[in-house]
XYZ file of C-alpha atoms in Angstrom:
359
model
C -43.267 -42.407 10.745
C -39.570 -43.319 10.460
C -36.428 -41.428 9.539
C -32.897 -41.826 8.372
C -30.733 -40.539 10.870
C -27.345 -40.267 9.708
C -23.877 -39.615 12.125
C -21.943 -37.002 10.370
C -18.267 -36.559 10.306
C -17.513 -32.904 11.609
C -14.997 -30.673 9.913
C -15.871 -27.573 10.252
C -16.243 -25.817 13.739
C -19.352 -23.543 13.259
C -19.868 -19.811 14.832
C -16.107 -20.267 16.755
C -16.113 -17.842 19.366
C -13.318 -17.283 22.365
C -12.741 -15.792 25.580
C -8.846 -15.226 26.894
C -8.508 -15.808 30.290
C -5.357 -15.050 32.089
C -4.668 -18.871 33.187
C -1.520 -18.386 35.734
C -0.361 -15.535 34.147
C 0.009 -12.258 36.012
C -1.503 -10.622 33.493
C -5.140 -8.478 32.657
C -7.017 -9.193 29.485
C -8.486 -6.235 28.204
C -11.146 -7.740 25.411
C -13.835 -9.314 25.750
C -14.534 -12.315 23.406
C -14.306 -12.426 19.863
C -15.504 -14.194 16.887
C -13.941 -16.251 15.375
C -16.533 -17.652 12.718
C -16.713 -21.087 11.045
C -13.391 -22.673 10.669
C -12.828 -25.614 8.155
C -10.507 -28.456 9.193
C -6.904 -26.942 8.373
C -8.010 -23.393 8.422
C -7.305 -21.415 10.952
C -8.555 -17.211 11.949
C -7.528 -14.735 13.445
C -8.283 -12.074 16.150
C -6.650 -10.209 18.907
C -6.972 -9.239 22.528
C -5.076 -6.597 24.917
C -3.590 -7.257 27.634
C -1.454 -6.026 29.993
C 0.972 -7.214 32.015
C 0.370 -6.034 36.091
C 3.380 -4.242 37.445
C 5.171 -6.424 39.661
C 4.626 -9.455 37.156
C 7.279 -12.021 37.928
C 9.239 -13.101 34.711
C 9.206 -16.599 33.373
C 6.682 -19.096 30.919
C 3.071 -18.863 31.651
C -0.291 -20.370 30.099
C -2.860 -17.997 29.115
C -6.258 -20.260 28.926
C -8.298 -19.382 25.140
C -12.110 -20.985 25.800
C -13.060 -21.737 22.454
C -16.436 -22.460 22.303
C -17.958 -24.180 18.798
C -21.037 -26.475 17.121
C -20.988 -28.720 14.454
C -23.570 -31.021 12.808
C -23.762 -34.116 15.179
C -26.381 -35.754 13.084
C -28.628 -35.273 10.171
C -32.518 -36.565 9.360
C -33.690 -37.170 6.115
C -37.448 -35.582 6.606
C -39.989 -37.432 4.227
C -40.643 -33.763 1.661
C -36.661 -34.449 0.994
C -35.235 -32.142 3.522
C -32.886 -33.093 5.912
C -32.957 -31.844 9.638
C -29.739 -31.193 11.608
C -28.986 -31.720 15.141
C -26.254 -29.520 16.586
C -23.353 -30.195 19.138
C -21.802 -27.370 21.570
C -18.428 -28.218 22.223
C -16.264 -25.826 24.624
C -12.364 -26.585 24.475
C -9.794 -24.652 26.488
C -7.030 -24.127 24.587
C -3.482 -23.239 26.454
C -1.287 -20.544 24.739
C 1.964 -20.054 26.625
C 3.569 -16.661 27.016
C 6.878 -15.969 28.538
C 7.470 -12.147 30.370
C 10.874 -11.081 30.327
C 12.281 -9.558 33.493
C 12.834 -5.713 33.424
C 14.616 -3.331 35.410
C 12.297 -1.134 36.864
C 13.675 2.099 39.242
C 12.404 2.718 42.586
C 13.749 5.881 44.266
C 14.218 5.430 47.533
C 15.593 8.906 48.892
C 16.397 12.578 47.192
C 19.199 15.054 48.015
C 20.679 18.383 46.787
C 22.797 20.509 47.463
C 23.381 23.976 45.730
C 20.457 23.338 44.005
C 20.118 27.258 43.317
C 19.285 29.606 40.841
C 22.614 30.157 38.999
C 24.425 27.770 41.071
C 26.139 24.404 40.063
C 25.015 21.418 42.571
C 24.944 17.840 43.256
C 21.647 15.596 43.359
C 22.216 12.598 44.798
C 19.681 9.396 44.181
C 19.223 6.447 46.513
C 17.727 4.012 44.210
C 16.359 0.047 44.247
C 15.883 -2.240 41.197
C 12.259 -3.209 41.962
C 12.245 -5.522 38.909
C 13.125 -8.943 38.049
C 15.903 -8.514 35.652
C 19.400 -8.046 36.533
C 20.276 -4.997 34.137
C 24.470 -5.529 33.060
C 26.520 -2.518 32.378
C 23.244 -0.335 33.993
C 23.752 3.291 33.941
C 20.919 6.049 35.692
C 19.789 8.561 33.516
C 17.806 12.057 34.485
C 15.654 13.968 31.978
C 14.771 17.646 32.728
C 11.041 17.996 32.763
C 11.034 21.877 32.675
C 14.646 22.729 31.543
C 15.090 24.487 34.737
C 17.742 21.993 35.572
C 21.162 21.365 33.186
C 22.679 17.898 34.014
C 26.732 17.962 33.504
C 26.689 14.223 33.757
C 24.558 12.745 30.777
C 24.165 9.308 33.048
C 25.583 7.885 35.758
C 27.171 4.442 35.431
C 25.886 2.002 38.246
C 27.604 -1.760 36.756
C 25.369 -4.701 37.080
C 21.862 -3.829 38.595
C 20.199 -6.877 40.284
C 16.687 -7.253 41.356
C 16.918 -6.031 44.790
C 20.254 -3.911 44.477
C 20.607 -0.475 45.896
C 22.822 2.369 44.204
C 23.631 5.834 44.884
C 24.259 7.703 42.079
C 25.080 11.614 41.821
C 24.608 14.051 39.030
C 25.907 16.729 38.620
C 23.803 20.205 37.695
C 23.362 23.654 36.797
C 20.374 25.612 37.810
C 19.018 28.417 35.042
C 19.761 31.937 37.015
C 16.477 32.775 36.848
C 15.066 29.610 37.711
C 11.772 29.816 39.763
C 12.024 28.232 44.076
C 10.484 25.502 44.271
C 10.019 21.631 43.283
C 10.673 20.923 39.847
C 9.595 17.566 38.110
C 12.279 15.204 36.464
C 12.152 11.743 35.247
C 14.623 8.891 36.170
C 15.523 5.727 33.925
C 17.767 3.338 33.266
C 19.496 2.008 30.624
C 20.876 -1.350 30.406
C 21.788 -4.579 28.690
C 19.057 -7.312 29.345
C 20.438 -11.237 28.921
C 19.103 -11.451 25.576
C 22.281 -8.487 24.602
C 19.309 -5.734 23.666
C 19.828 -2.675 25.179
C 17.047 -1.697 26.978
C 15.680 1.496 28.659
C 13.333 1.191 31.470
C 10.117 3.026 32.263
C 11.009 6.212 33.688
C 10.326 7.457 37.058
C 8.581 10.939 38.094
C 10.253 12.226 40.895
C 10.955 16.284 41.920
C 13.709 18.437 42.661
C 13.309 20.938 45.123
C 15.008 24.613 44.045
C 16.372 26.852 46.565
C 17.677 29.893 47.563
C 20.437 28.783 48.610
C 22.842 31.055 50.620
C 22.118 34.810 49.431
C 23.582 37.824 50.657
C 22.148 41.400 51.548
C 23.176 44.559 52.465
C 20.845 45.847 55.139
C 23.168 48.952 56.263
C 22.114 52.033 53.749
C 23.653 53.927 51.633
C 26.911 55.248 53.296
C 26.540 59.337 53.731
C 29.447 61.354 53.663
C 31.012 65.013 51.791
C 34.130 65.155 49.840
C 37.277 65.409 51.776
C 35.835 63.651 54.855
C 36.423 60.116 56.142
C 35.028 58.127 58.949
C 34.351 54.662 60.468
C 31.188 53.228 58.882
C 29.778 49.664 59.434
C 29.026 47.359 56.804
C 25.830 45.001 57.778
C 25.804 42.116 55.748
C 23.067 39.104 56.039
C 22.555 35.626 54.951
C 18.852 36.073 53.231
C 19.206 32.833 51.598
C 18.026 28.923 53.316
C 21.405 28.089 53.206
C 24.492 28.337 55.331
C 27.471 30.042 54.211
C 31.040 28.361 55.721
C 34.283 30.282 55.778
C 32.706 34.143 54.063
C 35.261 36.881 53.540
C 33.765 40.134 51.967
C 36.126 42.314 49.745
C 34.850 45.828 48.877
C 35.789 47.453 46.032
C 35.083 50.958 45.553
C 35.274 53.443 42.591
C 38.750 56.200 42.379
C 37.081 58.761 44.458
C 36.003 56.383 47.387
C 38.867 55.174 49.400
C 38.803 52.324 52.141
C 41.816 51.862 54.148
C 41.337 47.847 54.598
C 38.895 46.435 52.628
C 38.605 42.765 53.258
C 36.992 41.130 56.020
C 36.493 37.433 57.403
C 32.845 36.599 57.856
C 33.112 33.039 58.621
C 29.743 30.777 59.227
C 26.744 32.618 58.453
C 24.085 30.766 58.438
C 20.391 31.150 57.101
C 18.812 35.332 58.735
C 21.930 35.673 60.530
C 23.916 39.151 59.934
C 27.496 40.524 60.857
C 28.315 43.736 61.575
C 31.968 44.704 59.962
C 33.508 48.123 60.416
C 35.320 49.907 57.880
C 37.439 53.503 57.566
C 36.191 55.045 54.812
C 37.003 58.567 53.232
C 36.190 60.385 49.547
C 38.471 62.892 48.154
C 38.183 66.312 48.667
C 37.808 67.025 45.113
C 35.071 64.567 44.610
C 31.899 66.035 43.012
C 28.893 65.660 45.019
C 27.865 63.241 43.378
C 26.739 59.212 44.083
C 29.376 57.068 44.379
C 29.373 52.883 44.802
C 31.078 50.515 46.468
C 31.021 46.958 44.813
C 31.378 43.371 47.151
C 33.675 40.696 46.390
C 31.837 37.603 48.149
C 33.433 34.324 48.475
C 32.273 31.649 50.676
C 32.110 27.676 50.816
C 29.300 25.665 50.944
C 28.383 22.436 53.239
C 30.458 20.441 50.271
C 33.346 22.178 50.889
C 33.229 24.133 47.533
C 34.482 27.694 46.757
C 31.546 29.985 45.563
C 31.907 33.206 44.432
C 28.156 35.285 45.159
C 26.063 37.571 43.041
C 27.959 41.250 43.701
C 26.464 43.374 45.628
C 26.487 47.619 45.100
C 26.453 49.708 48.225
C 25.804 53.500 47.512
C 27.609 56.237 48.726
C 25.859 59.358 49.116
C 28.264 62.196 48.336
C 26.630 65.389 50.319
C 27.678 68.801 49.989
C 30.260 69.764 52.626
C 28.987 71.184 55.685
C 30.833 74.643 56.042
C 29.831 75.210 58.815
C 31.373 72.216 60.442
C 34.301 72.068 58.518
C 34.817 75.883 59.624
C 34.466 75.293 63.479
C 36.472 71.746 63.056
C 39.141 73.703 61.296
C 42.314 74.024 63.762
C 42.937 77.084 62.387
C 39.850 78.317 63.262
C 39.602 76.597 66.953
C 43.066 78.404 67.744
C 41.369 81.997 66.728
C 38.802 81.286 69.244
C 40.887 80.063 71.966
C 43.027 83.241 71.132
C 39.915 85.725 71.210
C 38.474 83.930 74.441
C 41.894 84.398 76.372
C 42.684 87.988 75.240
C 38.667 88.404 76.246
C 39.653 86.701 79.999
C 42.658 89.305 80.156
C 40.748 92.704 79.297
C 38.108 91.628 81.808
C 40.790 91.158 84.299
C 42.001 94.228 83.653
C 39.145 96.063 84.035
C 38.304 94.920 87.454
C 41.753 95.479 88.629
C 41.653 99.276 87.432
């Protein structure tokens, strides 16, 4: 039995399907392969694939690899009931799509430090940072975001100039810690902003970094209440201690009391005072003698600098005074009128006995 075998001319590319490969690119291909269907000569279709791009991709022109993988009719039999049989070709062609990744600046922070990072307390955060990319970012400028809003940055962003791959900056913000804010390490983001060589302003991935809160320097009164009756005065000592994790450079104390409480010399010089030390500071203090038994204050004046040099005034502090009742006793046997009645009756005393032992 014979049959016609006829060569056919292909033009359509039957049950198209393809697999993207990354080729040299640094890249990851997320999809597996699609289908494309049959494609007529001058057609095309049309499907898409994810991929990402790995971290520390290089810029420049790459080739992703699409394997296309097709049939078509090779040849055709003319079968003797009038049918025709079809023999069918498998064709795979790789097909090269080139990409090109554009550099970016990407932020690498390399060290973190504060200082008066404390509740209610403006500070300085200073950021040793790398451009770990592979674009040089012109007219670059570091930018922090408050995670928590803890943290109030004075400086909106911090301009660093032309950024190249490689470069190191040090920038420093300026902030103000919420009063109440909680001690501890508080998340914030880092980014930059920049102009890449194409003129489009660009913002780079941010990176998580934290900010540690701290007490910073606080102050305590550890001494009491101060005890004393109206119309007396005395020599009392102040104890004042640095409760905070800070040191405190160059303190002087100022009390300030209310009309009825007065203090002879009320400022003192501290100086250092660094983190569970205390001082000691004597003071002459005395409460009118018309003063109602009744509790009194005494209000600090702190000032001190930090390790930046800077002036800080501290949270006020309120020391009680205790007004007690006057001691009559005391004040009766204290009384110089009274002491020269007793020496008086002792001596005239000394004399009658005398004279009785003479008689």
């Amino acid at each position: 039995v014979q049959y016609t075998t006829d060569v056919i001319e292909t033009t359509t590319a039957l049950n198209t399907i393809g697999r993207l490969t990354p080729g040299d690119a640094p890249v990851t291909v997320k999809t597996e392969r699609q289908m494309f269907g049959n494609i007529p000569a001058g057609s095309s279709a049309t499907e898409s694939y994810q991929i990402n791009i790995n971290e520390n991709a290089p810029a420049g022109l790459y080739n992703l690899i699409l394997e296309t993988e097709y049939s078509y009719a090779k040849y055709s039999n003319s079968l003797p009931n009038g049918m025709w049989d079809y023999t069918y070709q498998t064709v795979v062609v790789p097909v090269e799509i080139p990409i090109e990744i554009r550099g970016v600046v990407k932020p690498e922070i390399l060290s973190v430090d504060t200082e008066s990072i404390s509740p209610g307390l403006n500070g300085k955060i200073t950021l040793v940072i790398r451009n770990a990319g592979y674009e040089t970012g012109t007219n670059a400028a570091a930018e922090l975001t408050s995670q928590g809003g803890i943290i109030r940055y004075i400086d909106g962003s911090v301009f660093i100039g032309d950024f190249k791959p490689g470069d190191v900056a040090e920038v420093v913000f300026n902030a103000e810690v919420k009063d109440g804010a909680g001690i501890g390490v508080h998340p914030e983001k880092l980014a930059i902003q920049y102009t890449d060589k194409y003129g489009q302003t660009v913002k780079s991935t941010s990176e998580n970094f934290g900010i540690p809160v701290t007490n910073g320097v606080k102050f305590a009164v550890t001494s009491g209440s101060i005890k004393i009756a109206p119309g007396e005065s005395g020599r009392y000592e102040i104890v004042l201690k640095n409760i905070g994790d800070n040191t405190a450079y160059d303190t002087k104390i100022r009390l300030i009391p209310e009309s009825e409480v007065k203090i002879d010399d009320n400022l003192a010089s501290v100086g250092k005072l660094a983190p569970g030390e205390s001082v000691t500071l004597p003071f002459n203090i005395a409460i009118d003698s018309s003063a109602e038994a009744i509790p009194y204050s005494i209000n600090t004046e702190i000032k001190y600098r930090d390790a930046s040099d800077r002036l800080i005034l501290a949270k006020q502090i309120k020391i009680e005074v205790d007004t007690q009742p006057p001691n009559v006793l005391l004040n009766l046997i204290t009384n110089p009128i009274t002491i020269f009645v007793i020496i008086g009756a002792i001596l005239v005393a000394i004399y009658y006995t005398r004279q009785r032992k003479n008689e």
